[in-house]
PDB file of C-alpha atoms in Angstrom:
ATOM      1  CA  MET I 409    -271.939 193.072 121.757  1.00 57.00           C
ATOM      2  CA  ALA I 410    -275.392 191.456 121.735  1.00 58.00           C
ATOM      3  CA  PHE I 411    -276.168 188.503 119.471  1.00 53.00           C
ATOM      4  CA  HIS I 412    -279.698 187.275 118.836  1.00 53.00           C
ATOM      5  CA  TYR I 413    -281.286 184.255 117.209  1.00 50.00           C
ATOM      6  CA  PRO I 414    -283.615 184.753 114.193  1.00 55.00           C
ATOM      7  CA  ASN I 415    -286.602 184.695 116.610  1.00 50.00           C
ATOM      8  CA  GLY I 416    -285.103 187.590 118.580  1.00 52.00           C
ATOM      9  CA  ARG I 417    -284.027 185.586 121.650  1.00 54.00           C
ATOM     10  CA  LYS I 418    -280.703 186.690 123.070  1.00 60.00           C
ATOM     11  CA  TYR I 419    -277.802 184.316 122.432  1.00 57.00           C
ATOM     12  CA  VAL I 420    -275.966 182.872 125.434  1.00 62.00           C
ATOM     13  CA  PRO I 421    -273.012 180.563 124.629  1.00 62.00           C
ATOM     14  CA  ALA I 422    -273.719 176.928 125.512  1.00 56.00           C
ATOM     15  CA  GLU I 423    -270.588 176.620 127.604  1.00 57.00           C
ATOM     16  CA  LYS I 424    -271.593 179.670 129.635  1.00 59.00           C
ATOM     17  CA  ARG I 425    -275.092 178.300 130.239  1.00 56.00           C
ATOM     18  CA  THR I 426    -273.682 174.941 131.311  1.00 52.00           C
ATOM     19  CA  LEU I 427    -271.083 176.528 133.589  1.00 54.00           C
ATOM     20  CA  GLU I 428    -273.622 178.803 135.269  1.00 57.00           C
ATOM     21  CA  LYS I 429    -276.059 175.914 135.772  1.00 51.00           C
ATOM     22  CA  ARG I 430    -273.409 173.706 137.351  1.00 52.00           C
ATOM     23  CA  LYS I 431    -272.135 176.540 139.514  1.00 49.00           C
ATOM     24  CA  ARG I 432    -275.648 176.962 140.899  1.00 51.00           C
ATOM     25  CA  LYS I 433    -275.774 173.248 141.727  1.00 49.00           C
ATOM     26  CA  ASN I 434    -272.238 173.106 143.102  1.00 48.00           C
ATOM     27  CA  PRO I 435    -270.493 176.308 144.233  1.00 41.00           C
ATOM     28  CA  SER I 436    -267.109 174.535 144.136  1.00 36.00           C
ATOM     29  CA  TYR I 437    -267.549 173.597 140.487  1.00 35.00           C
ATOM     30  CA  GLY I 438    -264.425 174.128 138.424  1.00 33.00           C
ATOM     31  CA  LYS I 439    -263.803 173.771 134.703  1.00 34.00           C
ATOM     32  CA  ARG I 440    -265.142 170.269 134.156  1.00 37.00           C
ATOM     33  CA  GLY I 441    -266.756 168.799 131.091  1.00 43.00           C
ATOM     34  CA  MET I 442    -267.082 170.164 127.606  1.00 60.00           C
ATOM     35  CA  THR I 443    -269.880 170.665 125.150  1.00 89.00           C
ATOM     36  CA  LEU I 444    -270.320 168.338 122.181  1.00 94.00           C
ATOM     37  CA  GLU I 445    -269.116 171.139 119.926  1.00 93.00           C
ATOM     38  CA  ASP I 446    -265.989 171.644 122.045  1.00 94.00           C
ATOM     39  CA  ASP I 447    -265.197 167.928 121.919  1.00 95.00           C
ATOM     40  CA  ILE I 448    -265.584 167.778 118.147  1.00 97.00           C
ATOM     41  CA  ASN I 449    -263.568 170.948 117.600  1.00 95.00           C
ATOM     42  CA  ASP I 450    -260.740 169.601 119.756  1.00 96.00           C
ATOM     43  CA  SER I 451    -260.841 166.296 117.877  1.00 97.00           C
ATOM     44  CA  ASN I 452    -260.685 168.114 114.556  1.00 97.00           C
ATOM     45  CA  GLN I 453    -257.685 170.088 115.788  1.00 97.00           C
ATOM     46  CA  TYR I 454    -256.022 166.828 116.790  1.00 97.00           C
ATOM     47  CA  TYR I 455    -256.576 165.462 113.265  1.00 98.00           C
ATOM     48  CA  LEU I 456    -255.269 168.684 111.709  1.00 97.00           C
ATOM     49  CA  ASP I 457    -252.150 168.916 113.897  1.00 97.00           C
ATOM     50  CA  ARG I 458    -251.164 165.353 112.963  1.00 97.00           C
ATOM     51  CA  GLY I 459    -251.941 165.659 109.277  1.00 97.00           C
ATOM     52  CA  ILE I 460    -254.773 163.121 109.485  1.00 97.00           C
ATOM     53  CA  ALA I 461    -257.655 165.201 108.134  1.00 97.00           C
ATOM     54  CA  VAL I 462    -258.692 168.802 107.485  1.00 98.00           C
ATOM     55  CA  ILE I 463    -262.172 169.309 108.893  1.00 97.00           C
ATOM     56  CA  HIS I 464    -263.580 172.568 110.242  1.00 95.00           C
ATOM     57  CA  LYS I 465    -266.769 173.925 111.721  1.00 94.00           C
ATOM     58  CA  LYS I 466    -268.564 176.187 109.284  1.00 83.00           C
ATOM     59  CA  PRO I 467    -268.995 179.745 110.539  1.00 69.00           C
ATOM     60  CA  THR I 468    -272.536 180.703 111.470  1.00 63.00           C
ATOM     61  CA  PRO I 469    -273.832 183.494 109.183  1.00 53.00           C
ATOM     62  CA  VAL I 470    -274.511 186.735 111.025  1.00 60.00           C
ATOM     63  CA  GLN I 471    -276.655 189.753 110.130  1.00 57.00           C
ATOM     64  CA  ILE I 472    -275.349 192.992 111.643  1.00 65.00           C
ATOM     65  CA  VAL I 473    -278.108 195.406 112.636  1.00 63.00           C
ATOM     66  CA  GLN I 474    -276.340 198.075 114.697  1.00 68.00           C
ATOM     67  CA  VAL I 475    -272.855 199.516 114.295  1.00 71.00           C
ATOM     68  CA  ASP I 476    -271.286 202.447 116.128  1.00 75.00           C
ATOM     69  CA  TYR I 477    -268.428 204.485 114.710  1.00 73.00           C
ATOM     70  CA  PRO I 478    -266.537 205.982 117.675  1.00 73.00           C
ATOM     71  CA  ALA I 479    -263.769 207.016 115.304  1.00 70.00           C
ATOM     72  CA  ARG I 480    -263.500 207.415 111.556  1.00 64.00           C
ATOM     73  CA  SER I 481    -261.135 204.447 111.266  1.00 68.00           C
ATOM     74  CA  ALA I 482    -262.980 202.179 113.716  1.00 73.00           C
ATOM     75  CA  ALA I 483    -266.334 200.437 113.813  1.00 72.00           C
ATOM     76  CA  VAL I 484    -267.918 198.674 116.788  1.00 70.00           C
ATOM     77  CA  ILE I 485    -270.685 196.122 116.246  1.00 67.00           C
ATOM     78  CA  LYS I 486    -273.352 196.662 118.918  1.00 63.00           C
ATOM     79  CA  GLU I 487    -276.054 194.213 117.877  1.00 65.00           C
ATOM     80  CA  ALA I 488    -276.280 191.284 115.477  1.00 55.00           C
ATOM     81  CA  TYR I 489    -278.497 188.286 114.716  1.00 62.00           C
ATOM     82  CA  PHE I 490    -277.515 184.735 113.852  1.00 50.00           C
ATOM     83  CA  LYS I 491    -279.022 183.690 110.550  1.00 56.00           C
ATOM     84  CA  GLN I 492    -280.266 180.149 110.169  1.00 58.00           C
ATOM     85  CA  ALA I 493    -277.468 178.026 108.727  1.00 60.00           C
ATOM     86  CA  SER I 494    -278.327 176.529 105.343  1.00 63.00           C
ATOM     87  CA  THR I 495    -276.217 173.369 105.575  1.00 83.00           C
ATOM     88  CA  THR I 496    -274.531 171.211 108.212  1.00 91.00           C
ATOM     89  CA  ASP I 497    -272.030 172.104 110.932  1.00 90.00           C
ATOM     90  CA  TYR I 498    -268.805 170.540 109.691  1.00 97.00           C
ATOM     91  CA  ASN I 499    -267.054 169.708 106.448  1.00 97.00           C
ATOM     92  CA  GLY I 500    -263.593 168.937 105.127  1.00 97.00           C
ATOM     93  CA  ILE I 501    -261.475 166.275 103.516  1.00 97.00           C
ATOM     94  CA  TYR I 502    -259.964 162.962 104.614  1.00 97.00           C
ATOM     95  CA  LYS I 503    -257.960 160.601 102.410  1.00 95.00           C
ATOM     96  CA  GLY I 504    -259.273 162.382  99.321  1.00 95.00           C
ATOM     97  CA  LYS I 505    -262.892 161.979 100.450  1.00 95.00           C
ATOM     98  CA  TYR I 506    -265.249 164.876 101.092  1.00 97.00           C
ATOM     99  CA  ILE I 507    -266.573 164.735 104.674  1.00 97.00           C
ATOM    100  CA  ASP I 508    -269.758 166.513 105.743  1.00 97.00           C
ATOM    101  CA  PHE I 509    -271.620 166.073 109.022  1.00 97.00           C
ATOM    102  CA  GLU I 510    -273.948 167.531 111.599  1.00 95.00           C
ATOM    103  CA  ALA I 511    -273.752 167.209 115.394  1.00 96.00           C
ATOM    104  CA  LYS I 512    -276.931 167.033 117.483  1.00 95.00           C
ATOM    105  CA  GLU I 513    -277.835 166.159 121.052  1.00 95.00           C
ATOM    106  CA  THR I 514    -280.952 165.477 123.085  1.00 96.00           C
ATOM    107  CA  LYS I 515    -281.882 165.075 126.733  1.00 96.00           C
ATOM    108  CA  ASN I 516    -284.410 162.428 125.744  1.00 96.00           C
ATOM    109  CA  THR I 517    -283.320 159.009 127.006  1.00 96.00           C
ATOM    110  CA  THR I 518    -285.411 156.747 124.754  1.00 97.00           C
ATOM    111  CA  SER I 519    -285.522 158.485 121.375  1.00 97.00           C
ATOM    112  CA  PHE I 520    -283.946 161.187 119.204  1.00 97.00           C
ATOM    113  CA  PRO I 521    -286.617 163.709 118.071  1.00 97.00           C
ATOM    114  CA  PHE I 522    -286.506 165.030 114.514  1.00 97.00           C
ATOM    115  CA  ASN I 523    -287.176 168.578 115.669  1.00 94.00           C
ATOM    116  CA  ASN I 524    -283.409 168.668 116.187  1.00 90.00           C
ATOM    117  CA  PHE I 525    -283.036 168.767 112.391  1.00 94.00           C
ATOM    118  CA  HIS I 526    -284.116 171.302 109.769  1.00 91.00           C
ATOM    119  CA  LEU I 527    -285.480 170.395 106.358  1.00 93.00           C
ATOM    120  CA  HIS I 528    -282.725 172.317 104.574  1.00 92.00           C
ATOM    121  CA  GLN I 529    -280.137 170.230 106.430  1.00 94.00           C
ATOM    122  CA  ILE I 530    -281.841 167.024 105.303  1.00 96.00           C
ATOM    123  CA  GLU I 531    -281.885 168.254 101.699  1.00 96.00           C
ATOM    124  CA  HIS I 532    -278.211 169.169 101.976  1.00 96.00           C
ATOM    125  CA  MET I 533    -277.400 165.646 103.184  1.00 97.00           C
ATOM    126  CA  ARG I 534    -279.325 164.165 100.261  1.00 97.00           C
ATOM    127  CA  ASN I 535    -277.269 166.282  97.868  1.00 97.00           C
ATOM    128  CA  ILE I 536    -273.982 165.193  99.475  1.00 97.00           C
ATOM    129  CA  ILE I 537    -274.960 161.530  99.127  1.00 97.00           C
ATOM    130  CA  LYS I 538    -275.854 162.077  95.465  1.00 97.00           C
ATOM    131  CA  GLN I 539    -272.334 163.401  94.893  1.00 97.00           C
ATOM    132  CA  ARG I 540    -270.903 160.353  96.707  1.00 96.00           C
ATOM    133  CA  GLY I 541    -269.537 162.358  99.611  1.00 97.00           C
ATOM    134  CA  ILE I 542    -269.298 160.891 103.106  1.00 97.00           C
ATOM    135  CA  CYS I 543    -272.159 162.325 105.123  1.00 98.00           C
ATOM    136  CA  PHE I 544    -273.291 161.472 108.649  1.00 98.00           C
ATOM    137  CA  VAL I 545    -274.534 162.819 111.955  1.00 98.00           C
ATOM    138  CA  ILE I 546    -272.999 162.550 115.411  1.00 98.00           C
ATOM    139  CA  LEU I 547    -275.776 162.062 117.951  1.00 98.00           C
ATOM    140  CA  ARG I 548    -275.393 162.547 121.675  1.00 97.00           C
ATOM    141  CA  PHE I 549    -277.807 161.390 124.359  1.00 97.00           C
ATOM    142  CA  SER I 550    -276.704 163.983 126.900  1.00 95.00           C
ATOM    143  CA  THR I 551    -278.387 162.453 129.956  1.00 95.00           C
ATOM    144  CA  THR I 552    -276.333 159.254 129.647  1.00 94.00           C
ATOM    145  CA  ASP I 553    -273.464 160.859 127.703  1.00 93.00           C
ATOM    146  CA  GLU I 554    -273.702 158.274 124.916  1.00 96.00           C
ATOM    147  CA  LEU I 555    -272.535 159.142 121.406  1.00 97.00           C
ATOM    148  CA  PHE I 556    -273.276 157.503 118.061  1.00 98.00           C
ATOM    149  CA  LEU I 557    -272.260 158.063 114.468  1.00 98.00           C
ATOM    150  CA  LEU I 558    -275.234 157.525 112.158  1.00 98.00           C
ATOM    151  CA  GLU I 559    -274.744 157.572 108.401  1.00 98.00           C
ATOM    152  CA  ALA I 560    -276.927 160.095 106.608  1.00 98.00           C
ATOM    153  CA  LYS I 561    -278.442 157.380 104.427  1.00 97.00           C
ATOM    154  CA  GLU I 562    -279.815 155.709 107.570  1.00 98.00           C
ATOM    155  CA  LEU I 563    -281.088 159.010 108.958  1.00 98.00           C
ATOM    156  CA  LEU I 564    -282.951 159.643 105.700  1.00 98.00           C
ATOM    157  CA  VAL I 565    -284.797 156.320 106.020  1.00 98.00           C
ATOM    158  CA  PHE I 566    -286.185 157.382 109.393  1.00 98.00           C
ATOM    159  CA  TRP I 567    -286.913 160.910 108.125  1.00 98.00           C
ATOM    160  CA  GLU I 568    -288.893 159.548 105.167  1.00 97.00           C
ATOM    161  CA  ARG I 569    -290.818 157.321 107.562  1.00 97.00           C
ATOM    162  CA  MET I 570    -291.904 160.482 109.382  1.00 97.00           C
ATOM    163  CA  GLU I 571    -292.846 162.171 106.099  1.00 97.00           C
ATOM    164  CA  ASN I 572    -295.041 159.163 105.338  1.00 97.00           C
ATOM    165  CA  GLY I 573    -296.940 159.566 108.585  1.00 97.00           C
ATOM    166  CA  GLY I 574    -294.684 157.619 110.938  1.00 97.00           C
ATOM    167  CA  ARG I 575    -293.159 158.597 114.270  1.00 97.00           C
ATOM    168  CA  LYS I 576    -291.393 161.963 114.594  1.00 97.00           C
ATOM    169  CA  SER I 577    -288.261 160.501 116.098  1.00 97.00           C
ATOM    170  CA  MET I 578    -285.803 157.644 115.972  1.00 98.00           C
ATOM    171  CA  THR I 579    -285.930 155.309 118.930  1.00 98.00           C
ATOM    172  CA  LYS I 580    -282.713 154.857 120.835  1.00 97.00           C
ATOM    173  CA  ASP I 581    -282.793 151.172 119.940  1.00 98.00           C
ATOM    174  CA  GLU I 582    -282.899 152.135 116.254  1.00 98.00           C
ATOM    175  CA  VAL I 583    -279.920 154.432 116.701  1.00 98.00           C
ATOM    176  CA  ILE I 584    -278.023 151.637 118.439  1.00 98.00           C
ATOM    177  CA  GLU I 585    -278.928 149.151 115.705  1.00 98.00           C
ATOM    178  CA  LYS I 586    -278.154 151.341 112.688  1.00 98.00           C
ATOM    179  CA  GLY I 587    -275.514 153.601 114.185  1.00 98.00           C
ATOM    180  CA  HIS I 588    -271.965 153.154 115.437  1.00 98.00           C
ATOM    181  CA  ARG I 589    -271.207 153.803 119.089  1.00 97.00           C
ATOM    182  CA  ILE I 590    -268.429 156.304 119.771  1.00 97.00           C
ATOM    183  CA  ILE I 591    -266.385 155.582 122.882  1.00 94.00           C
ATOM    184  CA  LEU I 592    -265.068 158.817 124.356  1.00 93.00           C
ATOM    185  CA  GLY I 593    -261.303 158.943 124.502  1.00 93.00           C
ATOM    186  CA  PHE I 594    -258.548 161.400 125.365  1.00 90.00           C
ATOM    187  CA  GLN I 595    -256.708 162.192 122.124  1.00 91.00           C
ATOM    188  CA  PRO I 596    -258.842 162.578 120.164  1.00 95.00           C
ATOM    189  CA  ARG I 597    -261.873 162.909 122.397  1.00 94.00           C
ATOM    190  CA  ILE I 598    -264.314 161.844 119.654  1.00 97.00           C
ATOM    191  CA  ASP I 599    -262.486 159.590 117.201  1.00 97.00           C
ATOM    192  CA  TYR I 600    -265.057 159.490 114.421  1.00 97.00           C
ATOM    193  CA  ILE I 601    -262.319 159.015 111.781  1.00 97.00           C
ATOM    194  CA  LYS I 602    -261.662 155.537 113.170  1.00 96.00           C
ATOM    195  CA  ILE I 603    -265.319 154.666 112.620  1.00 96.00           C
ATOM    196  CA  LEU I 604    -265.263 156.045 109.065  1.00 96.00           C
ATOM    197  CA  ASP I 605    -262.255 153.820 108.341  1.00 96.00           C
ATOM    198  CA  ASN I 606    -264.280 150.789 109.420  1.00 94.00           C
ATOM    199  CA  ILE I 607    -267.431 151.761 107.513  1.00 95.00           C
ATOM    200  CA  TYR I 608    -265.834 152.772 104.239  1.00 91.00           C
ATOM    201  CA  GLN I 609    -262.664 150.657 104.425  1.00 85.00           C
ATOM    202  CA  LEU I 610    -260.498 153.763 104.199  1.00 73.00           C
ATOM    203  CA  ASP I 611    -256.770 153.307 104.651  1.00 62.00           C
ATOM    204  CA  SER I 612    -255.638 155.391 107.636  1.00 48.00           C
ATOM    205  CA  SER I 613    -252.112 154.011 107.796  1.00 48.00           C
ATOM    206  CA  THR I 614    -250.536 156.526 105.401  1.00 43.00           C
TER     207      THR I 614
END
């Protein structure tokens, strides 16, 4: 089955692209490394399995454009397009608090460009903050494999600076100053709940 982006470009899973690229560089490459999405999904599963939090990745909306019916009782999707998501990637609940966040990464080593974000995502974050939900972004500098949790309220300050004619990115120094560094672990791989406990003084002992 063929999936396409809204602009018509064929979809290739990130993990497949990464694997093929590394195989070209190193023929002996095995299954090493994971995407940011994989790491977050595994961390969320860790939280779920231990009754810590219930947080899931939102399904990407799909528009089906071609379906074959080889039998009366069966349908086979032949071609579909990903629609542009209208909100953020993840949401759920932790200690009675609504959690909503987006995960982004860049190869840039000195700044995080705003072209990684869409206006509708920014508006969604504003709405979550208005309702007193916990909203943030997880940012990854992929070249150095550094991760940060940045509260949405801080992201919005930089976004509004751009809207007022300022730079179209956050510098890495700004992310370091306003964000919270995430140290990669084993279980969970990305322990962002621990950081939320520190920021919002949430009790994680129960």
